[in-house]
């Protein structure tokens, strides 16, 4: 199996990079590349990236890149790095020092789910980089167009959104003369092939060809800015640089991304926990910001308190980071961060042990601490928590205090900006921890209130006339039983699900909030701890549409190996086998959040096909976000002399609307095997 695409020790599929111009020009899409293709383009968002609002770019640079995040199907790593403050950023750049850095698909999946666009990096460095640039820039246009065409093809095929161009070596006059033409051609072609695509230039080479960082946009590098979508400045700027740049940027101020090195290397305004000082100046002058290596909190402050340090870092920046809104339905999240100490499926524990799978990260809320005005001491704090989960590996923990003079406190979790269909169903899964008896409710706000018709919700009071509490769904429609079957019930693990129905016409759904109100008769301060396991907002019509079937299941790259024998096998018992193979199937990806892969190992060589499953419960193998999955070293029973064996694989689609598909509707494939006769 090709080493580029599979881990040499396990044969698990991995994300990869290209190390040379020759590799870039030779690359063509292959079936092996399919593991690395993102599930979907970036979700619709408001405001769009093309708006004139200053943006926030995060450039992820961590220990050379392609670490635990390279394992496409996840890994069993403890205390991995995780990023989950997606609502604050607009662009995610995956950076490494390999010539062509293709973002690991797990980052693209997580970012796109949050409406964030993803860029790879094309970098040249040192003497070798200079030679590479001469090879494609110093000649005629055919050479640089061939490179640009390949970069566009890679972004289009793997479904990420563009490139950061970083030339960290001097250029000859011929090469630097062609650089603007290369950028213009790359940008034009990318815009045609990748909707919303971006090409950004890093502040390094100047128009003379010298490698001379300017820490600003000026007359020495303006030609590159004029040839692409944006300019990423070096990090050693002061306020004077920002003042000068305002004249250079003109109407494109938001296309200038002022670099901030979070490690605070060199002569910088602020980094580390003083990064807010840099952001304050950048926003003061109306520019976008590029935060380089915010993984500093993980690399330098240790893994033990990582979540506390990460939350602290982003809370210090929050006032300078305008959020964006998701603007499409269905909206479903279990708050899973794509990692955990165990795996849970709808309250049922499936596996125990650490796991890390960033593609499985679901939409994350706004995090932080919110204090009530006045001296009453009321507050609400949201944080992610791995200690318990409803679906996945984590849940959202909400702590708070309701002061005596206040009836309720509420926290805004999501901003949606969704044009609402006529009938919407909402659901919330939660549980209270400790002795608190506060009442928990899901609330929403609407836009265009003056012209929209609202049914099934009630205004909370005159002061908050655009904030509503939806009425509970009393009698669920029979046709929606698969979605609302648990509504109002006490579920396993102490979870409760509440369902709501809302009728709207001509409205815009705005914020989703959760409120906590004191129990009747209470006059004292009320403290509470609430764990949210899931929130859903679903178009009722989409719930009635039939789900496609998993079809055309096949296997490839099959490998059998003897399993290590154990004393428990018994003397004379046949040794077990280890099966590795790639499972393929057909299914329209626009209908699913992911696939869950299961197996039913068995023996006996029974009939193949779609007969009933045996009494053994299917074992979860993992998650897939494309129509294939690599099974690695699955232990199966050996086939005894004169007998066959079989193992059955099941492909469970997980719909975007967030309901469980009955097992009878999963895709199934059985493998029958036997020992060769001697």
XYZ file of C-alpha atoms in Angstrom:
678
model
C 0.000 0.000 0.000
C 1.380 3.479 -0.850
C 3.359 4.882 2.093
C 2.172 8.420 1.351
C -1.446 7.517 2.095
C -1.177 4.924 4.891
C 0.655 4.708 8.185
C 3.529 2.258 7.701
C 2.949 0.571 11.068
C -0.844 0.148 11.031
C -1.981 0.774 7.413
C -4.455 3.349 8.790
C -5.096 6.175 6.287
C -3.189 9.391 6.968
C -3.193 12.961 5.713
C -0.115 13.902 3.742
C 1.951 16.731 2.259
C 4.097 17.150 -0.859
C 7.808 17.854 -0.437
C 8.967 19.015 -3.853
C 7.992 20.676 -7.084
C 8.272 17.299 -8.811
C 5.771 15.724 -6.410
C 3.384 18.639 -6.889
C 3.479 18.469 -10.685
C 3.161 14.673 -10.695
C 0.145 14.519 -8.366
C -3.137 13.354 -9.875
C -6.327 12.387 -8.001
C -6.297 8.727 -7.034
C -8.707 6.438 -5.212
C -6.293 6.458 -2.268
C -6.756 10.242 -2.000
C -10.456 9.844 -1.268
C -9.878 9.388 2.465
C -8.580 12.970 2.586
C -11.586 14.616 0.922
C -13.642 16.835 3.248
C -17.268 15.880 3.878
C -18.753 19.154 2.642
C -17.927 22.737 1.649
C -18.038 25.393 4.330
C -21.463 25.968 5.864
C -23.362 29.102 4.962
C -22.493 31.904 7.395
C -23.326 35.523 8.196
C -21.755 37.896 7.615
C -20.107 36.318 4.576
C -16.337 36.383 4.360
C -16.633 38.905 1.537
C -18.151 41.517 3.844
C -16.138 44.568 4.859
C -16.003 43.566 8.514
C -12.458 43.022 9.849
C -11.684 39.316 9.927
C -9.740 36.985 12.180
C -7.320 34.430 10.746
C -5.817 31.615 12.815
C -2.545 30.159 11.526
C -2.020 26.746 13.129
C 1.699 25.964 13.475
C 2.486 23.183 15.931
C 5.716 21.206 16.208
C 6.113 20.661 12.474
C 2.501 19.644 11.832
C 0.952 16.304 10.872
C 0.957 15.003 14.432
C -2.029 13.141 15.898
C -4.202 15.099 13.472
C -2.787 13.156 10.508
C -4.749 10.010 11.420
C -7.872 10.429 9.325
C -9.934 7.863 11.236
C -8.768 9.080 14.631
C -6.337 7.743 17.210
C -6.227 6.664 20.840
C -4.149 9.561 22.130
C -4.452 11.114 25.584
C -4.561 14.881 26.152
C -4.402 15.987 22.495
C -4.531 19.572 21.271
C -8.038 20.728 20.442
C -9.357 24.008 19.079
C -13.008 24.824 19.683
C -13.452 28.628 19.662
C -14.521 28.551 16.022
C -17.185 31.270 16.294
C -14.399 33.829 16.784
C -12.413 33.077 13.610
C -13.065 33.394 9.902
C -10.062 31.702 8.264
C -7.988 28.713 9.399
C -4.522 28.208 7.873
C -2.687 24.922 8.374
C 1.028 25.746 8.365
C 4.085 23.546 8.137
C 7.504 23.762 6.519
C 6.725 21.199 3.823
C 6.569 22.679 0.316
C 2.879 21.919 -0.220
C 0.997 21.686 3.076
C -2.375 20.074 2.414
C -4.560 20.610 5.511
C -5.381 17.341 7.296
C -8.994 16.612 6.448
C -10.017 16.552 10.121
C -9.324 20.299 10.371
C -11.235 21.034 7.170
C -14.256 19.063 8.374
C -14.320 20.793 11.764
C -13.777 24.275 10.312
C -16.359 23.903 7.538
C -18.950 22.738 10.052
C -18.510 26.130 11.745
C -18.552 28.204 8.538
C -14.769 28.791 8.633
C -12.704 28.569 5.441
C -9.460 26.568 5.357
C -6.193 27.350 3.570
C -3.145 25.207 2.934
C 0.383 26.610 2.685
C 2.750 26.761 -0.282
C 6.191 27.582 1.139
C 9.724 27.804 -0.210
C 12.764 28.347 2.037
C 16.547 28.619 2.041
C 18.743 27.783 -0.961
C 16.605 24.814 -1.964
C 13.529 27.050 -1.990
C 15.311 29.551 -4.204
C 16.125 26.815 -6.694
C 12.516 25.624 -6.658
C 11.264 29.154 -7.366
C 13.721 29.577 -10.220
C 12.468 26.327 -11.741
C 8.861 27.504 -12.094
C 9.072 31.315 -12.029
C 12.132 32.287 -14.051
C 10.863 30.794 -17.316
C 7.748 31.445 -19.370
C 4.141 31.438 -18.209
C 3.635 27.740 -18.916
C 5.815 26.828 -15.910
C 4.110 28.971 -13.286
C 0.665 28.226 -14.694
C 1.313 24.489 -14.347
C 2.127 24.989 -10.648
C -0.932 27.192 -10.117
C -3.192 24.698 -11.894
C -1.980 21.916 -9.595
C -2.564 24.003 -6.469
C -6.099 24.778 -7.647
C -6.769 21.130 -8.470
C -5.577 20.008 -5.027
C -7.785 22.532 -3.209
C -10.765 21.648 -5.390
C -10.331 17.880 -5.011
C -9.771 17.844 -1.250
C -12.471 20.505 -0.715
C -10.495 23.146 1.145
C -10.550 26.799 0.209
C -7.197 28.126 -0.953
C -3.576 28.917 -0.171
C -1.206 31.035 1.860
C 1.832 31.738 -0.344
C 5.010 32.088 1.746
C 8.251 32.692 -0.178
C 11.068 32.709 2.416
C 14.011 33.041 0.011
C 15.340 35.688 -2.322
C 14.259 35.673 -5.967
C 16.041 36.570 -9.171
C 14.738 39.527 -11.134
C 13.143 37.161 -13.646
C 11.417 35.146 -10.907
C 10.181 38.121 -8.912
C 8.944 39.701 -12.138
C 6.723 36.697 -12.777
C 5.513 36.370 -9.189
C 2.602 38.853 -9.572
C 1.506 37.053 -12.751
C 1.634 33.718 -10.905
C -0.466 35.148 -8.049
C -2.986 36.704 -10.421
C -3.385 33.503 -12.403
C -3.626 31.347 -9.267
C -6.220 33.672 -7.725
C -8.341 33.855 -10.871
C -8.323 30.102 -11.427
C -9.073 29.365 -7.773
C -12.053 31.727 -7.772
C -13.441 29.917 -10.817
C -13.040 26.410 -9.388
C -13.488 26.906 -5.620
C -16.420 29.154 -4.595
C -15.244 31.573 -1.926
C -11.612 30.586 -2.490
C -8.752 32.750 -1.151
C -5.103 33.328 -1.989
C -3.076 35.241 0.620
C 0.518 36.498 0.387
C 2.900 36.494 3.340
C 5.091 39.566 3.956
C 8.562 38.252 3.044
C 10.011 38.997 -0.394
C 9.891 42.551 -1.743
C 9.562 43.665 -5.349
C 13.352 43.757 -5.848
C 13.529 40.036 -5.085
C 15.210 40.482 -1.713
C 13.988 38.534 1.316
C 13.226 41.513 3.519
C 10.303 41.404 5.950
C 8.546 44.777 6.082
C 6.089 44.248 8.960
C 3.641 46.315 6.939
C 2.084 46.788 3.529
C 4.095 49.415 1.644
C 5.416 50.383 -1.790
C 7.993 47.558 -1.657
C 5.426 44.741 -1.489
C 2.224 46.362 -2.694
C 2.482 44.615 -6.075
C 1.853 41.235 -4.430
C -1.127 42.548 -2.454
C -2.625 43.885 -5.683
C -2.282 40.438 -7.285
C -4.220 38.291 -4.801
C -6.923 38.334 -2.111
C -4.974 39.497 0.907
C -1.683 40.293 2.666
C -0.431 38.646 5.906
C 2.120 40.925 7.579
C 5.165 39.852 9.544
C 4.947 40.209 13.337
C 7.430 42.908 14.424
C 5.238 45.938 13.820
C 4.408 48.915 16.003
C 1.477 51.309 15.817
C 3.348 53.495 13.345
C 3.293 50.675 10.821
C -0.492 50.447 11.156
C -0.919 54.181 10.670
C 1.157 54.126 7.475
C -0.715 51.117 6.117
C -4.078 52.847 6.193
C -3.068 54.904 3.184
C -1.565 51.917 1.360
C -4.551 49.628 1.799
C -7.194 52.111 0.686
C -10.610 50.460 0.441
C -9.042 47.017 1.055
C -8.126 47.494 4.701
C -9.856 44.292 5.766
C -7.710 42.381 3.246
C -4.633 43.227 5.316
C -4.120 40.578 8.017
C -1.786 42.013 10.640
C 0.343 39.188 12.015
C 0.484 38.471 15.764
C 2.967 35.843 16.968
C 1.334 34.378 20.064
C 4.764 33.118 21.194
C 5.808 36.828 21.330
C 9.132 36.290 19.533
C 10.987 39.439 18.545
C 9.923 43.041 19.043
C 6.146 42.677 19.275
C 3.360 44.705 20.869
C 1.885 41.742 22.673
C 1.692 37.972 22.632
C 0.936 35.115 25.026
C -1.658 36.349 27.535
C -0.973 39.916 26.348
C -2.093 39.166 22.787
C -5.103 41.413 23.457
C -2.760 44.429 23.374
C -1.945 43.672 19.746
C -5.585 43.029 18.876
C -6.647 46.333 20.405
C -4.347 48.296 18.084
C -5.192 46.227 15.014
C -8.915 46.801 15.463
C -8.384 50.455 16.336
C -7.014 50.955 12.829
C -9.619 48.797 11.084
C -7.448 45.862 9.959
C -7.969 42.134 10.011
C -5.835 40.057 12.367
C -3.734 36.922 11.797
C -3.013 34.999 14.992
C 0.051 32.800 14.490
C 0.505 29.675 16.646
C -2.162 30.101 19.352
C -1.283 26.500 20.244
C 1.248 28.229 22.534
C -1.144 27.511 25.391
C -0.729 23.781 24.709
C 2.973 23.683 23.843
C 4.286 25.920 26.630
C 1.784 25.826 29.495
C 1.328 22.075 29.704
C -1.459 19.651 28.984
C -2.889 19.348 32.498
C -4.570 22.764 32.532
C -4.917 23.118 28.779
C -8.664 23.760 28.668
C -8.511 26.409 31.401
C -5.588 28.152 29.671
C -7.215 27.942 26.252
C -10.452 29.448 27.572
C -8.493 32.176 29.370
C -6.543 33.053 26.209
C -9.627 33.439 24.011
C -11.684 35.201 26.701
C -9.039 37.949 26.829
C -9.465 38.456 23.067
C -13.239 38.088 22.829
C -14.061 41.815 22.782
C -11.911 42.200 19.645
C -13.234 39.120 17.841
C -16.654 39.611 16.246
C -18.507 36.326 15.939
C -20.184 34.900 12.867
C -23.463 33.025 12.578
C -24.471 29.739 10.973
C -27.346 30.308 8.557
C -28.562 26.873 7.469
C -30.723 24.064 8.830
C -30.690 21.437 10.190
C -28.698 22.682 13.163
C -27.696 19.776 15.383
C -24.910 19.563 17.945
C -24.018 17.319 20.855
C -21.157 19.682 21.833
C -18.665 16.853 21.217
C -15.116 18.197 20.814
C -13.988 15.255 18.700
C -12.213 13.638 21.638
C -12.959 12.001 24.946
C -12.144 9.402 27.588
C -14.976 7.187 26.351
C -17.502 6.971 23.531
C -21.204 7.447 24.212
C -24.147 7.043 21.831
C -27.417 8.605 22.992
C -26.637 8.001 26.650
C -25.304 4.450 26.182
C -21.594 3.881 26.766
C -20.034 2.122 23.778
C -16.316 2.085 24.545
C -13.954 3.149 27.304
C -10.541 4.638 26.574
C -9.073 7.829 25.126
C -9.920 8.784 21.555
C -9.165 11.743 19.295
C -11.019 12.341 16.032
C -11.291 16.065 15.144
C -13.602 15.346 12.188
C -16.147 14.254 14.809
C -16.104 17.653 16.503
C -19.614 19.075 16.432
C -20.648 22.726 16.345
C -19.243 24.486 19.388
C -21.052 27.276 21.268
C -19.886 30.640 22.508
C -17.772 30.042 25.586
C -17.135 32.372 28.479
C -18.447 33.865 31.682
C -21.390 36.261 31.649
C -22.122 38.456 34.682
C -25.380 40.280 35.334
C -25.352 44.036 35.573
C -25.527 45.448 39.066
C -24.199 44.207 42.386
C -26.362 41.120 42.755
C -23.606 38.685 41.897
C -25.502 36.691 39.285
C -23.409 34.935 36.651
C -23.384 32.087 34.111
C -20.286 30.284 32.818
C -20.035 27.803 29.939
C -17.227 25.298 29.462
C -16.687 22.034 27.662
C -16.446 18.947 29.846
C -15.160 15.441 29.122
C -16.556 13.923 32.324
C -19.929 13.015 30.795
C -21.577 12.980 27.380
C -24.918 12.272 25.753
C -23.522 11.579 22.288
C -19.807 11.543 21.560
C -17.115 12.311 24.102
C -18.082 15.536 25.862
C -20.932 17.821 26.824
C -21.415 21.488 27.648
C -21.290 22.337 31.336
C -23.174 25.457 32.434
C -22.631 26.746 35.974
C -24.353 29.763 37.414
C -25.936 31.727 40.217
C -29.381 33.346 40.259
C -29.266 36.193 42.815
C -32.238 36.742 45.178
C -33.588 39.808 43.365
C -33.578 38.169 39.905
C -36.064 35.629 38.591
C -33.850 34.043 35.930
C -30.510 34.151 34.147
C -29.928 33.193 30.516
C -26.881 32.475 28.391
C -26.596 32.874 24.615
C -25.028 29.770 23.083
C -25.418 30.215 19.329
C -26.134 32.906 16.784
C -27.865 31.380 13.766
C -29.350 34.000 11.402
C -31.444 31.320 9.680
C -34.398 32.077 7.377
C -36.956 29.905 9.103
C -39.225 27.449 7.260
C -42.941 27.431 8.205
C -42.634 24.730 10.862
C -39.570 24.021 12.972
C -38.930 21.417 15.644
C -36.457 22.109 18.424
C -35.020 19.717 20.967
C -32.769 19.989 24.004
C -31.181 17.158 26.009
C -29.915 18.156 29.449
C -29.568 17.152 33.074
C -29.156 19.061 36.321
C -26.421 17.994 38.673
C -26.646 18.321 42.432
C -29.664 19.365 44.524
C -30.768 22.332 42.373
C -34.432 22.603 41.336
C -34.064 25.446 38.833
C -36.197 25.272 35.721
C -34.340 24.921 32.425
C -35.791 26.233 29.154
C -34.688 26.715 25.573
C -35.278 30.229 24.229
C -34.807 31.934 20.883
C -34.809 35.352 19.298
C -36.208 36.345 15.927
C -35.337 38.994 13.388
C -37.756 40.987 11.241
C -40.222 40.770 14.092
C -42.448 43.513 12.707
C -43.251 41.563 9.535
C -43.131 37.931 10.602
C -45.951 35.794 11.898
C -45.158 33.779 15.005
C -47.055 30.798 16.391
C -46.186 28.286 19.059
C -43.969 30.637 21.059
C -44.649 33.357 23.576
C -42.831 36.645 24.274
C -41.090 36.590 27.629
C -41.889 40.214 28.514
C -42.268 43.652 26.990
C -38.583 44.518 27.433
C -37.451 41.422 25.524
C -40.188 41.356 22.909
C -37.972 39.620 20.313
C -36.979 36.850 22.752
C -39.338 33.922 22.973
C -39.870 30.682 24.818
C -41.178 27.929 22.512
C -44.054 25.862 23.801
C -43.398 22.164 24.445
C -44.456 19.649 21.817
C -47.434 17.990 23.519
C -48.569 15.372 21.013
C -45.818 14.459 18.537
C -47.038 13.631 15.021
C -46.961 9.892 14.320
C -44.833 10.338 11.209
C -42.087 11.934 13.288
C -41.860 9.135 15.833
C -38.252 8.312 14.964
C -37.191 11.874 15.841
C -39.419 12.674 18.820
C -39.689 9.232 20.394
C -37.752 10.279 23.512
C -39.373 13.693 24.054
C -40.342 14.438 27.628
C -38.896 11.198 28.909
C -36.324 10.522 31.601
C -33.465 8.905 29.689
C -30.536 6.753 30.721
C -27.853 8.485 32.755
C -30.315 11.031 34.172
C -30.725 12.910 30.883
C -34.017 14.576 29.925
C -35.137 15.548 26.421
C -37.493 18.470 25.813
C -39.051 19.007 22.373
C -40.715 22.098 20.961
C -42.680 23.056 17.868
C -42.586 26.558 16.384
C -44.636 27.954 13.492
C -43.099 30.960 11.765
C -43.663 32.862 8.537
C -41.253 35.418 7.103
C -38.990 35.279 10.148
C -35.286 35.070 10.752
C -34.213 32.808 13.607
C -31.532 34.638 15.583
C -29.979 33.498 18.846
C -30.426 30.276 20.762
C -30.325 30.714 24.525
C -30.811 28.544 27.582
C -32.478 30.142 30.588
C -32.459 29.093 34.227
C -35.273 30.323 36.470
C -35.774 29.916 40.180
C -38.342 27.354 41.396
C -41.730 28.674 42.603
C -41.593 30.168 46.093
C -37.817 30.439 46.174
C -36.422 33.737 47.521
C -32.834 32.663 48.125
C -29.787 32.689 45.910
C -29.940 29.679 43.600
C -26.783 27.949 42.394
C -27.001 25.438 39.566
C -24.908 23.091 37.450
C -26.500 21.986 34.200
C -25.045 19.699 31.577
C -26.261 20.098 27.975
C -26.029 16.981 25.822
C -27.657 18.117 22.593
C -29.547 20.918 20.848
C -31.420 20.468 17.572
C -33.233 22.887 15.268
C -34.790 20.999 12.362
C -37.087 21.856 9.476
C -40.174 19.683 10.011
C -40.437 18.994 6.287
C -36.938 17.521 6.118
C -37.874 14.961 8.774
C -40.502 13.474 6.471
C -38.136 12.901 3.557
C -36.988 9.276 3.170
C -33.325 8.626 3.850
C -31.308 7.080 0.985
C -29.982 3.545 1.362
C -26.337 2.562 1.767
C -25.530 0.696 -1.435
C -22.777 -1.079 -3.393
C -20.683 -2.220 -0.435
C -17.363 -3.747 -1.458
C -13.926 -4.566 -0.019
C -10.385 -3.913 -1.202
C -6.811 -4.138 0.123
C -7.662 -7.276 2.106
C -4.938 -8.685 4.350
C -5.119 -11.725 6.655
C -2.624 -12.369 9.418
C -2.492 -14.882 12.274
C -3.421 -13.330 15.602
C -1.126 -13.716 18.592
C -2.081 -16.877 20.454
C -3.173 -16.657 24.087
C -3.315 -19.152 26.929
C -7.093 -18.740 27.116
C -7.495 -20.215 23.637
C -6.952 -23.704 24.957
C -4.623 -26.368 23.667
C -5.443 -27.471 20.158
C -7.799 -24.561 19.495
C -7.183 -22.859 16.137
C -5.364 -19.535 16.375
C -7.451 -16.476 15.639
C -6.966 -14.218 12.637
C -6.483 -10.503 12.125
C -8.305 -8.961 9.195
C -7.403 -5.648 7.566
C -9.392 -4.327 4.617
C -10.923 -1.189 3.120
C -14.710 -1.032 3.067
C -16.344 1.022 0.279
C -19.984 1.979 -0.213
C -22.187 4.455 -2.040
C -24.274 7.135 -0.303
C -25.029 10.851 -1.011
C -22.805 12.649 1.511
C -25.032 15.738 1.628
C -27.530 13.731 3.724
C -25.222 12.678 6.565
C -23.155 14.013 9.428
C -21.014 10.862 9.334
C -21.166 7.067 9.190
C -20.725 4.707 12.126
C -19.011 1.440 11.225
C -19.797 -1.775 13.111
C -18.917 -5.442 12.847
C -20.454 -8.718 13.982
C -17.613 -11.231 14.111
C -18.692 -14.851 14.063
C -17.859 -18.350 12.885
C -19.625 -21.113 11.065
C -19.811 -19.976 7.460
C -23.563 -19.376 7.415
C -25.388 -18.022 4.354
C -24.419 -14.590 3.094
C -26.796 -11.788 2.191
C -29.269 -9.715 4.104
C -30.631 -12.254 6.574
C -31.342 -11.376 10.217
C -28.440 -10.592 12.519
C -27.538 -12.970 15.298
C -28.011 -12.145 18.968
C -24.529 -10.650 19.278
C -24.536 -6.871 19.590
C -22.617 -5.123 16.800
C -19.233 -3.770 17.869
C -18.422 -0.158 16.975
C -15.298 0.086 14.826
C -15.205 3.848 14.283
C -16.514 6.823 12.317
C -16.168 7.673 8.642
C -16.763 11.004 6.893
C -16.388 9.662 3.347
C -17.787 6.577 1.636
C -14.961 4.309 2.763
C -13.302 3.085 5.929
C -10.060 1.239 6.598
C -10.461 -1.677 9.018
C -7.146 -2.473 10.695
C -6.213 -5.710 12.516
C -9.738 -6.762 13.388
C -9.573 -9.993 15.372
C -11.878 -12.675 13.991
C -12.311 -16.317 14.822
C -10.251 -18.812 12.891
C -11.998 -21.180 10.531
C -11.478 -24.740 11.685
C -10.640 -27.614 9.356
C -13.557 -28.296 7.057
C -15.490 -25.249 8.258
C -15.765 -21.702 7.015
C -15.967 -18.513 9.021
C -17.736 -15.232 8.457
C -17.715 -11.658 9.686
C -20.371 -9.060 8.930
C -19.790 -5.323 8.525
C -22.524 -2.733 9.032
C -22.580 0.858 7.792
C -24.865 3.095 9.849
C -25.650 6.485 8.277
C -26.028 9.321 10.798
C -28.500 11.814 9.264
C -27.921 15.547 9.461
C -31.304 15.854 11.219
C -30.019 13.965 14.238
C -32.142 10.837 14.617
C -31.132 7.194 14.906
C -31.580 5.048 11.797
C -33.052 1.603 12.630
C -30.500 -1.182 12.370
C -32.556 -2.914 9.683
C -31.855 0.073 7.389
C -28.062 -0.008 7.752
C -25.862 -1.166 4.913
C -24.478 -4.669 5.414
C -21.767 -6.807 3.872
C -20.684 -10.274 4.949
C -17.268 -11.795 4.359
C -16.991 -15.557 4.258
C -13.559 -17.149 4.578
C -11.998 -20.543 4.963
C -8.600 -22.080 5.549
C -6.876 -23.359 2.404
C -6.897 -27.125 2.179
C -3.550 -28.788 2.789
